[in-house]
mmCIF file of C-alpha atoms and ligand atoms in Angstrom:
data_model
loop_
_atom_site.group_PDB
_atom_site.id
_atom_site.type_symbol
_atom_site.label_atom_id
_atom_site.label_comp_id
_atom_site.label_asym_id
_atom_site.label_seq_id
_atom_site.Cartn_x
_atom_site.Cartn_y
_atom_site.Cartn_z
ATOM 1 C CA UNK A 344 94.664 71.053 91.426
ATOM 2 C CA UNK A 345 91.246 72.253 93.330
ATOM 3 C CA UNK A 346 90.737 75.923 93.546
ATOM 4 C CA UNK A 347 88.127 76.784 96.010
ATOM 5 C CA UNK A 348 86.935 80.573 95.826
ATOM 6 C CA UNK A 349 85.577 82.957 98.148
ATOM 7 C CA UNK A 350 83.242 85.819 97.388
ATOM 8 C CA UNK A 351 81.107 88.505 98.674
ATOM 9 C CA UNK A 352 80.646 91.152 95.970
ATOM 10 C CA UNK A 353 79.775 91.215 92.701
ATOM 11 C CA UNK A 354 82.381 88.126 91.778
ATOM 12 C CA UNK A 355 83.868 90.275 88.657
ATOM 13 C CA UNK A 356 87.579 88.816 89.736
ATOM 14 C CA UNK A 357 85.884 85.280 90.444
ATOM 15 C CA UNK A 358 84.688 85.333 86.466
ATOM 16 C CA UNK A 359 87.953 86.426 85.605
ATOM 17 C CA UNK A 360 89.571 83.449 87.081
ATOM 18 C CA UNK A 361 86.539 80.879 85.676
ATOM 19 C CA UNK A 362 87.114 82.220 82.397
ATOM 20 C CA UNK A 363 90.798 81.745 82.877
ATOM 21 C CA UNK A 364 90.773 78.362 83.942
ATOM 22 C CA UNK A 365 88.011 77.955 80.982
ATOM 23 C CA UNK A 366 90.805 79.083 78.028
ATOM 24 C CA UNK A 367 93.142 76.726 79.484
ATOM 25 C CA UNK A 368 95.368 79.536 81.234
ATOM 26 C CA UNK A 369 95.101 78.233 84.379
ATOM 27 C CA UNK A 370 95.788 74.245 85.224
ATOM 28 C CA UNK A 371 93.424 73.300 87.444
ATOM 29 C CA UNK A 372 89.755 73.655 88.430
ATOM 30 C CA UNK A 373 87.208 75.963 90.063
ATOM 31 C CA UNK A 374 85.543 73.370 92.463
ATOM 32 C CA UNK A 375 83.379 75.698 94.469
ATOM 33 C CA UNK A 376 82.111 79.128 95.062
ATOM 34 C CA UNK A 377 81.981 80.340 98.649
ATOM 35 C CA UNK A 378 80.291 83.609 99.834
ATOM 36 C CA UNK A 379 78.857 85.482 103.447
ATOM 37 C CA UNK A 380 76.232 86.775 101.520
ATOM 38 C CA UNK A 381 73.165 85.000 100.596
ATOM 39 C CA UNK A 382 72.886 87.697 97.605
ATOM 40 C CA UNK A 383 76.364 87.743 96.635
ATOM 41 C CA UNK A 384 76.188 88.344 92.581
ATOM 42 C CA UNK A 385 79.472 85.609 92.228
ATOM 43 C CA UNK A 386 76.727 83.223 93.166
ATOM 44 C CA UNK A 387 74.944 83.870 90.001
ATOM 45 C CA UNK A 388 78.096 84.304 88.308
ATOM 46 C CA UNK A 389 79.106 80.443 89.614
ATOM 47 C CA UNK A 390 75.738 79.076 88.563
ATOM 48 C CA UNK A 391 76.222 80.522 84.976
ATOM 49 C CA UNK A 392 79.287 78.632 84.709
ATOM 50 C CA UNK A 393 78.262 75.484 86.493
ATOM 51 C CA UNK A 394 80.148 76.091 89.578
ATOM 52 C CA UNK A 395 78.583 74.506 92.801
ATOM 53 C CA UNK A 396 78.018 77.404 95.653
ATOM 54 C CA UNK A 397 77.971 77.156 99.044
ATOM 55 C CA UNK A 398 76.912 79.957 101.584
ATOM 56 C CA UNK A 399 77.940 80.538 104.995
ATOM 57 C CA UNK A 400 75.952 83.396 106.275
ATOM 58 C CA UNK A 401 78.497 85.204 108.912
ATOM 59 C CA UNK A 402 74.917 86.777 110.408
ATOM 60 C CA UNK A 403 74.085 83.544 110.960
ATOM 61 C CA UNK A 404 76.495 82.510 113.482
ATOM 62 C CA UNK A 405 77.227 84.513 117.186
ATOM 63 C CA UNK A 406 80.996 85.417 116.872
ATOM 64 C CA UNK A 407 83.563 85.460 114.824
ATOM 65 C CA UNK A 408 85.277 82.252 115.495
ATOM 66 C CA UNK A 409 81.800 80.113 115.321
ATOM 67 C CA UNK A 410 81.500 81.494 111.706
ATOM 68 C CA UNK A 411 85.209 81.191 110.743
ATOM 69 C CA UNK A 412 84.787 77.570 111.895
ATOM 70 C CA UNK A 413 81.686 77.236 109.937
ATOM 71 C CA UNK A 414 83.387 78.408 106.456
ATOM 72 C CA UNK A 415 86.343 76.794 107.755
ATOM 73 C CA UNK A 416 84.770 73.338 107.243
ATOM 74 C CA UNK A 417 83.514 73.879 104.040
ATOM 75 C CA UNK A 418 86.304 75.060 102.651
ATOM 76 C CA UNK A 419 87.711 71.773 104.070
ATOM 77 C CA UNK A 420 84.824 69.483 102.373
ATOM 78 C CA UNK A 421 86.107 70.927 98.744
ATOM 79 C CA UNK A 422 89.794 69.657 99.287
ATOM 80 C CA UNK A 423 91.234 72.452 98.004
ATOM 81 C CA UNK A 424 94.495 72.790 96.920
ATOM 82 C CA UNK A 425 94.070 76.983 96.850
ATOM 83 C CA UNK A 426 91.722 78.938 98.313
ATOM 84 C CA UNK A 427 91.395 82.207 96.547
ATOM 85 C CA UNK A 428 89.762 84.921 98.435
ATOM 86 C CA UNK A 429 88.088 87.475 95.580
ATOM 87 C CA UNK A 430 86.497 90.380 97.183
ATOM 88 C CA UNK A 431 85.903 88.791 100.390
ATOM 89 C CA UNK A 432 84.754 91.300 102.683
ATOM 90 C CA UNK A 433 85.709 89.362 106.180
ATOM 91 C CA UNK A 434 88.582 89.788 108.468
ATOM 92 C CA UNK A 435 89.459 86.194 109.485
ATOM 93 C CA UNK A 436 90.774 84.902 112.702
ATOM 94 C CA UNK A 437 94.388 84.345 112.959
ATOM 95 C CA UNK A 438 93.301 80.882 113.622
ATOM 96 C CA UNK A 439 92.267 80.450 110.210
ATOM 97 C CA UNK A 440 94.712 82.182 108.579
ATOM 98 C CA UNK A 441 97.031 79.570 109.870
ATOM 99 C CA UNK A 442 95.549 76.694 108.584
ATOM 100 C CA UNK A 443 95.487 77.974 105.067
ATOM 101 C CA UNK A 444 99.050 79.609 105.548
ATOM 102 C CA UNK A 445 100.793 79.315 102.321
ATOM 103 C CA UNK A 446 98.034 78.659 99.996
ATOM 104 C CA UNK A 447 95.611 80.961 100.246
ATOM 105 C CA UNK A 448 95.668 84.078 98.029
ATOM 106 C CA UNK A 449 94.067 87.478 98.548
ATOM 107 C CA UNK A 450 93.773 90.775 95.865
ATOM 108 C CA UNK A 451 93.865 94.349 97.251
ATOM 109 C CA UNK A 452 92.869 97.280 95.077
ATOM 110 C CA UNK A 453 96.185 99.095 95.998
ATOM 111 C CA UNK A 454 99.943 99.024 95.506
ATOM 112 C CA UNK A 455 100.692 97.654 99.075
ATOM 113 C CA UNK A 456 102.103 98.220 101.505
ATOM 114 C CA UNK A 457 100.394 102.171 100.314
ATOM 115 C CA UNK A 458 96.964 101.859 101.347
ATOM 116 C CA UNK A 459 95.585 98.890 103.403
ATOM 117 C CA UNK A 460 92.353 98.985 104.907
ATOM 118 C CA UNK A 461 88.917 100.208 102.491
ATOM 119 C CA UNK A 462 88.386 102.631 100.177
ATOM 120 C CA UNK A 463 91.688 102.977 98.771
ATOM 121 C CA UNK A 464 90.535 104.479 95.673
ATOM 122 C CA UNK A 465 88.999 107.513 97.692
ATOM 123 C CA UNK A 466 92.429 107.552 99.746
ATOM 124 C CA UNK A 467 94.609 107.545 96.803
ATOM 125 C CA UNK A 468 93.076 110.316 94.760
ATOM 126 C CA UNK A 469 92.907 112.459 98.115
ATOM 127 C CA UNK A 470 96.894 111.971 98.654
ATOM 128 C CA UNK A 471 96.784 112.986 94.689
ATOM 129 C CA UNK A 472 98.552 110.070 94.291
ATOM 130 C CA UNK A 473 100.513 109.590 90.701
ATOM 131 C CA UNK A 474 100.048 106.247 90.219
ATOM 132 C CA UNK A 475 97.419 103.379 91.696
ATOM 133 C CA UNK A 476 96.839 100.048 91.373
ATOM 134 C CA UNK A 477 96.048 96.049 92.919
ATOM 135 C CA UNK A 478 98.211 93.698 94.446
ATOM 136 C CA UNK A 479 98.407 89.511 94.843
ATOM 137 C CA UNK A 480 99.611 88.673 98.510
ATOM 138 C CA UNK A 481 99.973 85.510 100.375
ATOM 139 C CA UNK A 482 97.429 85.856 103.017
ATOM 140 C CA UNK A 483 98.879 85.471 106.726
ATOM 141 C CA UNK A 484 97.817 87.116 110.178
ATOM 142 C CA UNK A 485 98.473 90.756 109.079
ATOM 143 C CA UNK A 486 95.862 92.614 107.532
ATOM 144 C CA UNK A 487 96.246 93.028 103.850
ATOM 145 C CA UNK A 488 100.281 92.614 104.868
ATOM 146 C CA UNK A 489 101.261 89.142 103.609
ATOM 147 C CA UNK A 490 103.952 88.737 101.097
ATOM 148 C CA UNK A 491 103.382 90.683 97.967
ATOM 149 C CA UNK A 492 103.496 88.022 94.729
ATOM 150 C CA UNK A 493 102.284 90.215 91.785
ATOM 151 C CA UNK A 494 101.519 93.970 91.340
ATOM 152 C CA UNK A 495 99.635 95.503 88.380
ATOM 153 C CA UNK A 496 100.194 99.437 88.514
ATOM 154 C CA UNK A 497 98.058 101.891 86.555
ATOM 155 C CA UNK A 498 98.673 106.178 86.753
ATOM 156 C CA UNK A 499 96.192 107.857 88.231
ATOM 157 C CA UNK A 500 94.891 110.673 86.053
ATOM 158 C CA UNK A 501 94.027 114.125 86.617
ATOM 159 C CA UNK A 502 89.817 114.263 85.867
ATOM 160 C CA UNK A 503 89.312 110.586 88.169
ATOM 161 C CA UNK A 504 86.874 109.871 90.784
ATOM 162 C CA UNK A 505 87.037 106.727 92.660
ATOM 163 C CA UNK A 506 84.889 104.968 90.832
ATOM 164 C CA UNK A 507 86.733 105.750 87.556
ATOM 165 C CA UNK A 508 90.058 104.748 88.922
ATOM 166 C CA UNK A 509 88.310 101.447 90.396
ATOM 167 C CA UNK A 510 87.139 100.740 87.062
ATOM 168 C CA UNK A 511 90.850 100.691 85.495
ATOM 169 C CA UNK A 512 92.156 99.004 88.669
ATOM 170 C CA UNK A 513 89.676 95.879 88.477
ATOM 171 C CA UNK A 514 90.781 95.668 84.998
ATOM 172 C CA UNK A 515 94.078 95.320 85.910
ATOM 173 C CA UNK A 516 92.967 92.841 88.769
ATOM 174 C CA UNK A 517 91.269 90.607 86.079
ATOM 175 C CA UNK A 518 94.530 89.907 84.169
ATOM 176 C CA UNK A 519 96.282 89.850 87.369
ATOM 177 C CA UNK A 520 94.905 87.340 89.724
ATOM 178 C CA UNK A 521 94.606 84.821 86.710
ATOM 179 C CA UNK A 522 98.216 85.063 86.256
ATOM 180 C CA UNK A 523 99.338 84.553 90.266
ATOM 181 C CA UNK A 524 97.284 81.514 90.490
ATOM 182 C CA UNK A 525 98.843 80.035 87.211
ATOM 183 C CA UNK A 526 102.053 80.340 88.931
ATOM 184 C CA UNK A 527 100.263 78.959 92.234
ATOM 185 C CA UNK A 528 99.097 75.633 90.928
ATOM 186 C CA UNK A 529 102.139 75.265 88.426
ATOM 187 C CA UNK A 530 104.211 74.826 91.546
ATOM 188 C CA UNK A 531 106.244 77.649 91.003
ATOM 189 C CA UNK A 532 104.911 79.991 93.299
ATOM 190 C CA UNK A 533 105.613 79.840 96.838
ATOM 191 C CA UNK A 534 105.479 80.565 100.163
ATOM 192 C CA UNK A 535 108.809 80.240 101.921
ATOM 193 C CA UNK A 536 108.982 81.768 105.397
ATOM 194 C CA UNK A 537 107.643 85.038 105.115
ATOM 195 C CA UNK A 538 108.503 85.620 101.196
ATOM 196 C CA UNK A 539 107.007 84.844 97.746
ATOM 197 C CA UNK A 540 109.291 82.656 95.556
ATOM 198 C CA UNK A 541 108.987 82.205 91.800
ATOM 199 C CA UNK A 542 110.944 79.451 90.838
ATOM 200 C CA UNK A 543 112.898 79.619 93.893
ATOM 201 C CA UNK A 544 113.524 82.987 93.242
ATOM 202 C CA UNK A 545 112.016 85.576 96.040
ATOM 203 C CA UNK A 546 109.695 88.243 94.879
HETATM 204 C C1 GRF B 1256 87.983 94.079 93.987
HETATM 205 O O1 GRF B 1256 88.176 95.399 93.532
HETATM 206 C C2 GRF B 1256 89.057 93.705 94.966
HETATM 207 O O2 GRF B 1256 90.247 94.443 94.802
HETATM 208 C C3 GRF B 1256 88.459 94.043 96.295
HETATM 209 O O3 GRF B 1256 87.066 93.865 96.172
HETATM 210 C C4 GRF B 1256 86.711 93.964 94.804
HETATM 211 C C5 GRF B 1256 85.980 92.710 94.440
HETATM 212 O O4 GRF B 1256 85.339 92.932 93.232
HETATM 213 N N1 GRF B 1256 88.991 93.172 97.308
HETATM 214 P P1 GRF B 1256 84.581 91.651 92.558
HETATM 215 O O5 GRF B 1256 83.593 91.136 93.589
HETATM 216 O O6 GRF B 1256 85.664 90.638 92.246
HETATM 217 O O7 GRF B 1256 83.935 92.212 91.330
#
């Protein structure tokens, strides 16, 4: 299976996936490395493993449909058989969210549905939340709201700031995603409706 990836950060969960796929954890391959940002660091992260990149600059294109169209179709030229959005800092149109409907993957540094939206971290410690964490959802029209398939939780501890508890989180989002897209291109993940199923079996 082809595994097309899309980045716009530092490409920390990207690596964790490579490296994953690298150690023979995950059955299938890495065939490209997409980001919005010319100056993404998962582009030098994808070059260090020998992963072609391809940018599609979103402030090079005059709306939001002309750009999702543009990624859109290369995306498309990789053939993928997931596409694996990894810090990608976009909201798409529900346009393409429906061609990629059922196998396209997105990570969320919170224990949906608590906290959609940014800066979760901040939000969590200000609730003095107990506990914190990342989530694994199909991605479908609703904003960080598509079917939950895997949940890593972590507690939240008295002395954190947000970037401390982001720290813990992302670790827990680099043994996390790796696992959801084993499942994924195993077969025994999928999308049924508007649930996850493992093995049949919803989540
Ligand atoms: C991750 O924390 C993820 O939860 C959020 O953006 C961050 C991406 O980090 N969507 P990286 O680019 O994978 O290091």
């Amino acid at each position: 299976p082809r595994i097309v990836v899309l980045a716009s950060g530092e490409g920390s969960n990207f690596e964790a996936i490579v490296e994953a796929v690298e150690r023979g954890a995950i059955a299938a391959r890495v065939v490209a490395l997409i980001s919005n940002r010319p100056r993404a660091g998962a582009l030098a992260r994808a070059a260090h493993h020998g992963i072609p990149t391809r940018i599609v600059d979103h402030t090079g294109y005059d709306g939001r449909e002309a750009f999702d169209a543009a990624l859109a179709a290369a995306i498309d030229a990789q053939r993928p058989d997931l596409v694996v959005l990894a810090g990608f800092m976009r909201i798409l149109t529900p346009e393409f969210v429906d061609r990629y409907l059922g196998r396209m993957l997105n990570i969320h540094p919170s224990l949906l549905p608590r906290y959609p939206g940014l800066d979760t971290h901040a939000r969590a410690l200000a609730d003095g939340a107990a506990e914190h964490g990342a989530s694994i959802h199909f991605v479908t029209r609703e904003l960080d709201g598509g079917p939950v398939v895997l949940q890593g939780r972590i507690a939240v501890l008295a002395d954190d700031t947000p970037a401390r508890l982001a720290a813990r989180v992302q670790a827990v989002e680099h043994r996390l995603y790796p696992e959801a897209i084993a499942w994924f291109v195993s077969g025994r993940l999928r999308l049924d409706g508007d649930r996850a199923t493992l093995d049949g079996n919803p989540l």
